[in-house]
Structure formats: C-alpha cells, structure tokens
C-alpha positions as MATLAB code, in Angstrom:
seq = 'MVKKYYFAKNILIRREHFGTLILLRNGERYIVDNVNFNLLKDIYNQKNINIENKKINFFLKDLLSKNIIVTNKSKSGNLKLIENRFISYDCLSFPRTVYWECTNRCNYKCIHCYSSSGESFHQEELKFNTVKKMIDEMSVFGAEFLSIGGGEPLLYKDIFNVIKYAAKKGIEVELTTNASLITEETIQKLVNSGLKFIQVSLDGANENTYSLIRKGGDFNEIIKIIPKISKNFILSICSVINKLNYNEIDDLIEISKKVNAKHFRVIPLMEIGRGINIKSLQLSKKQLKELHAIIQHRKKREKLINIQLNENLVLPENKNISWMPENHFGCSAARTTCGIDFKGNVYPCSFMEFDELKCGNIKNSSLLKIWENSKVMKNLRNLDKLSGKCLKCRYLNLCRGGCRAAAYMKNKRLTDSDYLCSVI';
ca = [
    -144.146  -18.499  -20.911;
    -141.569  -20.537  -18.414;
    -140.726  -24.358  -17.818;
    -138.870  -26.406  -15.732;
    -137.055  -29.333  -17.786;
    -134.974  -32.165  -15.786;
    -132.365  -34.381  -16.864;
    -132.806  -37.999  -18.161;
    -131.085  -40.734  -16.235;
    -127.108  -41.362  -16.062;
    -125.848  -38.191  -18.305;
    -122.508  -36.692  -18.505;
    -122.209  -33.044  -19.920;
    -118.453  -31.967  -20.412;
    -117.656  -28.727  -21.592;
    -114.541  -28.740  -24.305;
    -112.964  -26.121  -26.881;
    -115.056  -27.258  -29.643;
    -118.304  -27.696  -27.889;
    -120.395  -29.251  -25.030;
    -120.357  -33.308  -24.978;
    -123.425  -34.740  -23.950;
    -122.545  -38.411  -23.244;
    -125.758  -40.883  -22.508;
    -124.478  -44.076  -20.496;
    -126.055  -46.132  -23.574;
    -123.479  -45.022  -25.952;
    -125.036  -42.366  -27.428;
    -123.509  -39.144  -28.065;
    -123.771  -35.250  -28.881;
    -121.626  -32.327  -29.394;
    -123.622  -29.258  -29.105;
    -122.388  -25.502  -29.415;
    -120.921  -23.887  -26.513;
    -123.291  -21.521  -26.591;
    -125.912  -23.759  -25.293;
    -123.907  -24.503  -21.947;
    -125.597  -22.206  -19.706;
    -128.602  -23.193  -20.479;
    -127.586  -26.751  -19.785;
    -126.063  -25.351  -16.841;
    -130.020  -23.543  -15.940;
    -131.761  -27.084  -16.520;
    -128.937  -28.555  -14.124;
    -129.998  -26.238  -11.358;
    -133.885  -26.687  -12.062;
    -133.896  -23.181  -12.916;
    -137.058  -22.046  -14.715;
    -136.360  -21.909  -18.614;
    -138.050  -19.237  -21.081;
    -139.706  -21.188  -23.889;
    -140.547  -17.970  -25.584;
    -137.339  -17.935  -27.219;
    -137.595  -19.732  -30.555;
    -134.041  -20.755  -30.665;
    -134.217  -21.997  -27.035;
    -137.188  -23.864  -27.965;
    -135.996  -25.379  -30.899;
    -133.118  -26.889  -28.503;
    -135.319  -28.117  -25.875;
    -137.215  -29.538  -28.475;
    -134.248  -31.465  -29.624;
    -133.158  -32.600  -26.327;
    -136.559  -34.051  -25.326;
    -136.533  -35.953  -28.608;
    -133.186  -37.542  -27.725;
    -134.585  -38.333  -24.209;
    -131.917  -36.199  -22.896;
    -134.301  -34.084  -21.144;
    -137.723  -35.134  -19.534;
    -140.656  -32.779  -18.287;
    -141.558  -34.922  -15.276;
    -139.311  -35.070  -12.180;
    -140.105  -38.515  -11.111;
    -138.236  -39.738  -14.556;
    -135.119  -37.714  -14.025;
    -131.656  -39.134  -13.103;
    -128.187  -38.680  -12.124;
    -126.515  -35.991  -14.133;
    -122.471  -35.277  -13.994;
    -122.125  -31.357  -15.061;
    -118.260  -30.737  -15.705;
    -116.521  -27.421  -16.790;
    -113.097  -28.042  -16.932;
    -110.643  -25.176  -17.771;
    -109.631  -25.935  -21.220;
    -105.795  -27.070  -21.408;
    -105.418  -27.101  -25.104;
    -107.012  -27.111  -28.521;
    -105.439  -30.293  -29.596;
    -106.871  -32.704  -26.924;
    -110.030  -33.015  -24.549;
    -109.914  -31.217  -21.148;
    -109.211  -34.828  -19.879;
    -109.255  -38.241  -20.957;
    -112.814  -39.685  -21.720;
    -111.462  -43.207  -21.743;
    -108.720  -44.938  -19.565;
    -107.029  -48.195  -20.195;
    -105.699  -49.751  -17.230;
    -103.781  -53.018  -17.466;
    -104.694  -53.897  -13.503;
    -101.759  -56.755  -13.876;
     -99.981  -58.530  -16.431;
    -100.332  -61.922  -14.691;
    -102.396  -64.439  -17.207;
    -103.391  -68.296  -17.259;
    -102.810  -68.018  -20.655;
     -99.992  -67.113  -22.956;
    -101.598  -65.630  -26.341;
     -98.907  -65.473  -29.138;
    -100.093  -62.141  -29.822;
    -100.305  -60.419  -26.606;
     -99.371  -57.057  -26.697;
     -97.924  -56.928  -22.528;
     -96.432  -60.167  -22.949;
     -98.381  -61.545  -20.067;
     -97.939  -64.873  -18.150;
     -97.725  -66.566  -15.132;
     -95.164  -64.354  -13.182;
     -96.471  -61.902  -10.406;
     -95.233  -58.905   -9.767;
     -95.535  -57.148   -6.760;
     -95.532  -53.511   -8.377;
     -99.267  -53.895   -8.838;
    -101.197  -51.017   -8.191;
    -102.701  -50.835   -4.217;
    -106.580  -50.232   -4.179;
    -105.834  -47.283   -2.366;
    -103.739  -45.487   -5.550;
    -106.585  -46.781   -7.679;
    -108.915  -45.323   -5.863;
    -107.335  -41.848   -6.069;
    -106.984  -42.291  -10.045;
    -111.023  -43.368   -9.911;
    -111.786  -40.429   -7.806;
    -109.850  -38.007  -10.208;
    -111.651  -39.325  -13.340;
    -115.185  -38.935  -11.410;
    -114.242  -35.452  -10.791;
    -113.271  -34.465  -13.994;
    -115.658  -36.387  -15.923;
    -114.186  -39.400  -17.525;
    -116.947  -41.814  -18.818;
    -115.106  -45.303  -19.159;
    -112.562  -47.196  -17.340;
    -111.454  -50.074  -19.385;
    -109.775  -52.910  -17.276;
    -107.746  -55.155  -18.973;
    -104.376  -57.244  -18.344;
    -103.215  -59.716  -18.335;
    -106.156  -61.614  -16.936;
    -108.003  -58.833  -14.633;
    -109.820  -61.458  -12.564;
    -106.096  -62.503  -11.300;
    -106.109  -59.296   -9.932;
    -106.784  -59.213   -5.793;
    -109.045  -56.126   -5.592;
    -110.938  -56.110   -9.195;
    -114.408  -56.450   -7.686;
    -113.598  -53.243   -5.333;
    -112.035  -51.513   -8.039;
    -115.546  -52.217  -10.258;
    -117.710  -51.498   -7.344;
    -116.054  -48.013   -6.257;
    -115.754  -46.955  -10.123;
    -119.681  -47.400   -9.973;
    -120.071  -45.304   -6.696;
    -118.195  -42.688   -8.267;
    -120.453  -42.917  -11.608;
    -117.785  -44.304  -14.001;
    -118.687  -47.380  -16.174;
    -116.143  -50.082  -16.396;
    -115.609  -52.481  -19.254;
    -113.904  -55.810  -18.098;
    -112.069  -57.402  -20.686;
    -111.075  -61.008  -19.855;
    -110.543  -64.073  -21.482;
    -113.707  -65.806  -19.713;
    -111.769  -68.912  -18.420;
    -111.980  -67.959  -14.685;
    -115.722  -66.852  -14.941;
    -117.945  -68.889  -13.385;
    -121.849  -68.357  -12.066;
    -120.090  -67.066   -8.549;
    -118.028  -64.732  -10.475;
    -120.943  -63.495  -12.273;
    -123.028  -62.650   -9.248;
    -119.879  -61.044   -7.729;
    -119.524  -58.659  -11.025;
    -123.041  -58.087  -10.692;
    -123.132  -56.961   -7.218;
    -120.161  -55.124   -7.914;
    -121.923  -52.659  -10.720;
    -120.465  -54.162  -13.840;
    -122.287  -53.599  -16.753;
    -120.007  -54.267  -19.999;
    -117.680  -57.445  -20.609;
    -115.752  -57.750  -23.587;
    -114.233  -61.796  -24.086;
    -111.380  -62.354  -26.511;
    -112.106  -64.731  -28.579;
    -109.669  -65.244  -31.640;
    -110.655  -68.508  -33.153;
    -114.046  -69.940  -34.273;
    -113.286  -73.439  -33.533;
    -110.662  -75.543  -31.045;
    -107.808  -75.653  -33.460;
    -107.286  -72.171  -34.370;
    -108.040  -70.983  -31.068;
    -105.718  -73.509  -29.381;
    -102.934  -72.216  -31.704;
    -103.173  -68.754  -30.588;
    -104.662  -68.676  -26.936;
    -102.209  -70.847  -25.519;
    -103.551  -72.423  -22.520;
    -107.296  -72.036  -23.529;
    -110.254  -74.260  -24.089;
    -112.363  -73.153  -26.569;
    -115.110  -75.422  -25.665;
    -115.176  -74.351  -22.102;
    -115.058  -70.717  -22.836;
    -118.377  -70.970  -25.537;
    -120.016  -72.978  -22.569;
    -119.565  -69.881  -20.333;
    -119.981  -67.208  -22.756;
    -124.060  -67.140  -22.892;
    -123.875  -67.037  -18.996;
    -121.897  -63.677  -19.104;
    -124.641  -62.407  -22.067;
    -127.584  -62.999  -19.927;
    -126.113  -60.876  -17.248;
    -123.937  -57.982  -18.738;
    -123.474  -56.191  -22.413;
    -121.514  -58.512  -23.949;
    -118.783  -57.208  -26.729;
    -116.340  -60.258  -28.446;
    -113.199  -58.915  -29.787;
    -110.826  -60.865  -32.357;
    -107.207  -60.186  -32.965;
    -107.195  -61.186  -36.841;
    -104.405  -62.648  -38.243;
    -103.558  -65.365  -41.065;
    -104.639  -68.108  -38.395;
    -107.995  -66.606  -38.025;
    -108.706  -64.530  -41.470;
    -110.670  -67.217  -43.066;
    -112.770  -67.364  -39.796;
    -114.348  -64.273  -39.838;
    -117.681  -65.217  -40.813;
    -117.817  -68.149  -38.275;
    -116.783  -65.789  -35.619;
    -119.721  -63.114  -36.166;
    -122.199  -66.380  -36.335;
    -120.807  -67.356  -32.821;
    -120.984  -63.785  -31.474;
    -124.672  -63.570  -32.663;
    -125.665  -67.159  -31.409;
    -124.104  -65.974  -27.701;
    -126.184  -62.801  -28.081;
    -123.385  -60.484  -27.801;
    -124.153  -56.738  -28.914;
    -120.657  -55.890  -30.105;
    -118.181  -57.805  -32.542;
    -114.814  -55.748  -32.257;
    -111.802  -56.801  -34.962;
    -108.346  -55.475  -34.172;
    -105.251  -56.206  -36.479;
    -102.450  -58.004  -35.256;
    -100.037  -54.901  -33.413;
     -96.506  -55.772  -33.564;
     -95.797  -55.280  -29.817;
     -94.941  -57.812  -26.755;
     -95.128  -61.050  -28.304;
     -96.549  -59.683  -31.322;
     -93.107  -59.118  -32.638;
     -92.555  -62.736  -32.795;
     -95.046  -63.680  -35.152;
     -95.029  -60.839  -37.676;
     -95.264  -63.331  -40.358;
     -98.795  -63.864  -39.243;
     -99.476  -60.309  -40.393;
    -102.230  -59.627  -42.716;
    -100.998  -58.530  -46.150;
    -102.883  -55.513  -47.777;
    -104.676  -57.670  -49.793;
    -106.257  -59.909  -47.141;
    -106.995  -56.406  -45.190;
    -109.222  -55.177  -48.160;
    -110.843  -58.423  -48.595;
    -111.496  -58.391  -44.622;
    -113.091  -55.102  -44.703;
    -115.044  -55.911  -47.986;
    -116.891  -58.963  -45.817;
    -117.190  -56.631  -42.661;
    -118.854  -53.983  -44.615;
    -121.266  -56.427  -46.095;
    -122.158  -57.894  -42.865;
    -122.449  -54.723  -41.227;
    -125.055  -54.009  -43.767;
    -127.062  -57.299  -43.273;
    -126.757  -57.577  -39.162;
    -129.526  -55.803  -37.272;
    -128.878  -57.044  -33.822;
    -124.892  -56.962  -33.337;
    -122.498  -53.946  -34.091;
    -119.366  -54.716  -35.842;
    -116.263  -52.609  -35.709;
    -113.488  -52.036  -37.302;
    -111.127  -48.979  -37.898;
    -112.106  -48.068  -41.084;
    -109.310  -45.538  -41.683;
    -107.110  -48.226  -42.851;
    -109.071  -48.733  -45.759;
    -111.706  -46.064  -45.905;
    -109.543  -42.729  -45.289;
    -112.521  -40.751  -46.644;
    -114.002  -40.939  -43.025;
    -112.557  -38.008  -41.370;
    -110.836  -38.945  -37.869;
    -111.451  -36.623  -35.147;
    -113.800  -33.656  -36.493;
    -112.206  -31.168  -33.927;
    -108.599  -32.035  -34.324;
    -106.645  -28.774  -35.980;
    -106.405  -29.183  -39.761;
    -102.370  -29.259  -39.854;
    -101.939  -31.861  -37.064;
    -101.829  -35.245  -37.503;
    -102.870  -38.481  -34.996;
    -105.479  -40.857  -33.534;
    -107.453  -40.456  -30.176;
    -104.023  -41.338  -28.005;
    -103.522  -38.302  -25.791;
    -106.221  -36.659  -27.324;
    -109.322  -38.597  -26.117;
    -107.681  -41.562  -24.676;
    -104.877  -42.757  -22.935;
    -103.215  -45.787  -21.303;
    -102.149  -47.272  -17.890;
    -100.350  -50.156  -17.015;
    -100.110  -52.362  -14.014;
     -97.110  -50.646  -12.271;
     -98.896  -47.320  -12.887;
     -97.210  -45.912  -16.013;
     -99.080  -43.708  -18.173;
     -98.646  -43.709  -22.160;
    -100.473  -41.884  -25.038;
    -102.184  -45.569  -25.153;
    -102.030  -49.119  -24.560;
    -100.102  -49.855  -27.585;
     -97.537  -47.492  -27.056;
     -95.939  -49.008  -24.004;
     -92.525  -48.170  -24.574;
     -89.847  -46.446  -22.312;
     -88.928  -43.578  -24.447;
     -92.978  -42.832  -24.742;
     -93.838  -43.000  -20.739;
     -95.778  -40.037  -19.644;
     -95.353  -40.042  -15.976;
     -96.659  -42.401  -12.740;
     -99.965  -42.265  -11.402;
     -98.129  -43.060   -7.943;
     -96.287  -39.745   -7.587;
     -98.383  -37.333   -9.986;
    -102.015  -36.682  -10.601;
    -103.519  -38.016  -14.052;
    -104.551  -34.354  -15.077;
    -100.670  -33.089  -14.164;
     -99.427  -35.961  -16.702;
    -102.188  -34.970  -18.946;
    -101.622  -31.583  -19.265;
     -97.804  -31.586  -18.995;
     -96.423  -34.866  -20.511;
     -93.615  -33.812  -23.336;
     -94.726  -36.790  -24.945;
     -98.311  -36.268  -25.149;
     -97.426  -32.825  -26.449;
     -95.053  -33.826  -29.243;
     -98.028  -36.577  -30.446;
    -101.059  -34.109  -30.091;
     -98.624  -31.553  -32.484;
     -97.314  -33.683  -34.755;
     -97.631  -31.646  -38.282;
     -96.027  -33.608  -40.560;
     -95.788  -37.223  -41.501;
     -93.309  -39.563  -43.547;
     -93.437  -42.286  -45.945;
     -96.688  -42.801  -48.383;
     -98.680  -40.465  -45.682;
     -96.565  -37.396  -47.218;
     -98.366  -37.422  -50.377;
    -101.319  -39.011  -49.711;
    -104.617  -37.309  -50.983;
    -106.506  -38.578  -47.882;
    -104.250  -36.987  -45.655;
    -106.471  -34.149  -44.261;
    -108.996  -36.726  -43.616;
    -107.580  -39.979  -42.027;
    -104.955  -37.777  -40.242;
    -102.453  -40.745  -40.662;
    -104.146  -43.156  -38.575;
    -102.837  -45.181  -35.786;
     -99.800  -43.497  -34.208;
     -99.035  -46.759  -32.134;
     -98.760  -48.776  -35.261;
     -96.356  -46.380  -37.103;
     -94.163  -46.184  -34.213;
     -93.774  -49.524  -33.887;
     -91.539  -50.352  -37.027;
     -88.804  -47.836  -36.599;
     -89.302  -46.000  -33.546;
     -91.015  -42.917  -35.431;
     -93.919  -41.245  -34.414;
     -94.322  -39.579  -37.870;
     -93.916  -42.896  -40.217;
     -97.286  -44.221  -41.922;
     -99.203  -46.635  -40.333;
     -97.796  -49.737  -41.667;
    -101.478  -51.247  -41.391;
    -102.870  -49.450  -43.706;
    -103.891  -50.486  -47.537;
    -104.799  -47.490  -48.854;
    -102.303  -46.835  -52.208;
];
C-alpha cells in the first residue's frame, strides 16, 4: 500500500554528518538517522510512500505525531531541504545561527557592554547590498536564525529592510534591543517587516540598579513599553548577572512573567569590551552556585516562562554537543554558530572579537568559504587538550571545557579553563 504525505508549515531539513536535522520554526528540533534522508526527500518531492515497510511506517507515524508531516495537502506549508556537502566532522556544514552586530552606535553606555558601543558613528557599517548577499547565502545553505544586535540595532538605517529581506528568504530574525527606541509606530514597522522574535536587555529589577548598569536608560519607560512588545512578538528578557543585580534574580523573573515574556535568559558578566573595567563585579564561584540553585528551583516551578542559563558552568554532567569528536573540546563557537561585527569581520562567536581571532570579512569573501577555510575556526574545532583545572577534571568528557571565549579572555589562550566555571 502506498500513500502520499506532505510537510507541515515552516520546516527546515539539513543533512549533516551526524544525522539529519529537522528544525521547526517554533524552536523544536529533532535529529534522525541519515538513512531516513532519502525518505524525507521523497516526501519533499511528493512521491508515493510504501507504508507496508514496518520501519518506514513506524518512522512516518513518529513524524505525524510531532506534526512534522501531514496527510492533508491543504495543511502543508513551506519546506527547505538542504543537502550541503560535508566539510568536517567537527562542525555543521554551515552555521545554524549567525549573530550579527549591525552597528556599534548606541544611545546607552552600559557598563558591561562587550562591544563598547556608544554614540560615535562609524562609516564602516555594512551596506544593505552586502547584508543581502549574506542573507542569500544563509538561505541557500540552510541557516535557521539571524540574531541582530549592536549597539542598538534600531539605529541601523536599513534595519527594517534587512528584517523584511531575511523573512522573505525564510530566515528567522531575533532583534536584541534596549527597547528605548521602540514606539507603537516602530512596532508596526517591525510587524510589517516580518519580525517574530524580540529580546529586550533588562539588567535591573528597579530604577536604581538599572540606571547603575545601563547608563542613559530609563527603567520606568522601558517597563511601560515591554508589554506592548509582548503583544506583537515572542519576547525574551535577557539579564547580564553581576554583583549589582545578583540578588534581584527572583524579581527579574517576576517582571518577565508580568510582561508576558516567553523566555528569561541569564548571561554571566563577560570580561570583554567595557566588561574589562568592572571585573570586581564578577560573581564569585559561591554566588554562581547560589544563582544556579535559585534558577533550578524556579525552572521547576514555572510553567509559562522558559528560564535559561548555561548549566555547564555548574552542572557538568550534561553533555555539551553530543556529536563533537570525543577527543575534542569546546562549545558552539565555530561549530554551530559564528559572530559578525558591524564592519563585516567574522569571528567564532560574538564574545571572541579579538584581532587575532578574526576569521575573514564578508565584504571580500563568502561566509561559507570563511566557515570552511578559516585557520582560527579549524584550530578552535580541533582543540584536543586543555590546561588549568580542566586538565584533570572528571567531567571534562561531558562538559568539553565550556565556553572558549570565557577561557580566552583571561590570558589569550584557547586551551585555558573557563574562569566562570564553579565546579571544583
């Protein structure tokens, strides 16, 4: 017996060396064995499928239960099926997420800003045509997200055109903003551009703490505008935690719930950019553990908001990147993601913006070539020995050494231990 199936709405399928990724635009993702890729390809080409084969039938039922495929053509939607050539067993064939700082101009001067953004204007900001080429490439090779930050991205003159073009090419965009420039008119422009995700940076639960960290900001005005954002977009609240706001974590979560945020993200203070000047505000190992205990407790309680923290810092039993070669160490940098600054320089991640870690520039090379050929990325992917306390840690084969950016910041060595790790 044969039957015809169709893919449900907004699905991206990418074949990788470790399996076939099925990425749903609601954030759900699945990995299936590459032996099933041709079957997925047949569904994509709307061929009749023989369901008498028990293995095939079981696989199809699983896809149906997850709403990845449907039997009714009228309920089908757009699908991207990408079969990139495999370039390495150490990384994806092309980055899944690209983090792009579209400008380093900002109307705030936050004390921890890793890009040291401010009021100065740089003529080197990427032209719209250059950004379009980057988005075209992302679309062809199956990138899923373009995360746009800054500086303050709403100061980039072509921001609405970029979002609209990315949406047209099937790339989901998340905009990270301080929200100070968002008005009802801006919201409507962003909606019309096709934006679905907004992340608002909120580093204090009251006016006093907020103004100490986010210089130039008005806490009360931001709190007024955020509910209007959550009515139109999937909202995330992001907090850089340090000694000034450490005791406000519960209040920040409550505020996030009150404004109907779907996600609350916690990022540790990174000692880069202006963060170098406030090392004394870094959490101690004890405080980091206490913070994690609070978050774990809240995660178990909360049903309506997703609370996120890099758990490898305190729970190294969780394996980091299951498909990474067993003898290699690192994080998602240069394996699944990369960062691009406002000048077009490519880095393994946005927290690795050091001259010696530049991988290339999209103004004079394709992102794929940089991803394939960068010596910096190859070195990072092939780290096979770490120093410091990582060297003898019994969790190393699970944690894989954690964030390489944090490790590099102290002594400019990619093999160092992550200074944010609180595991003894």
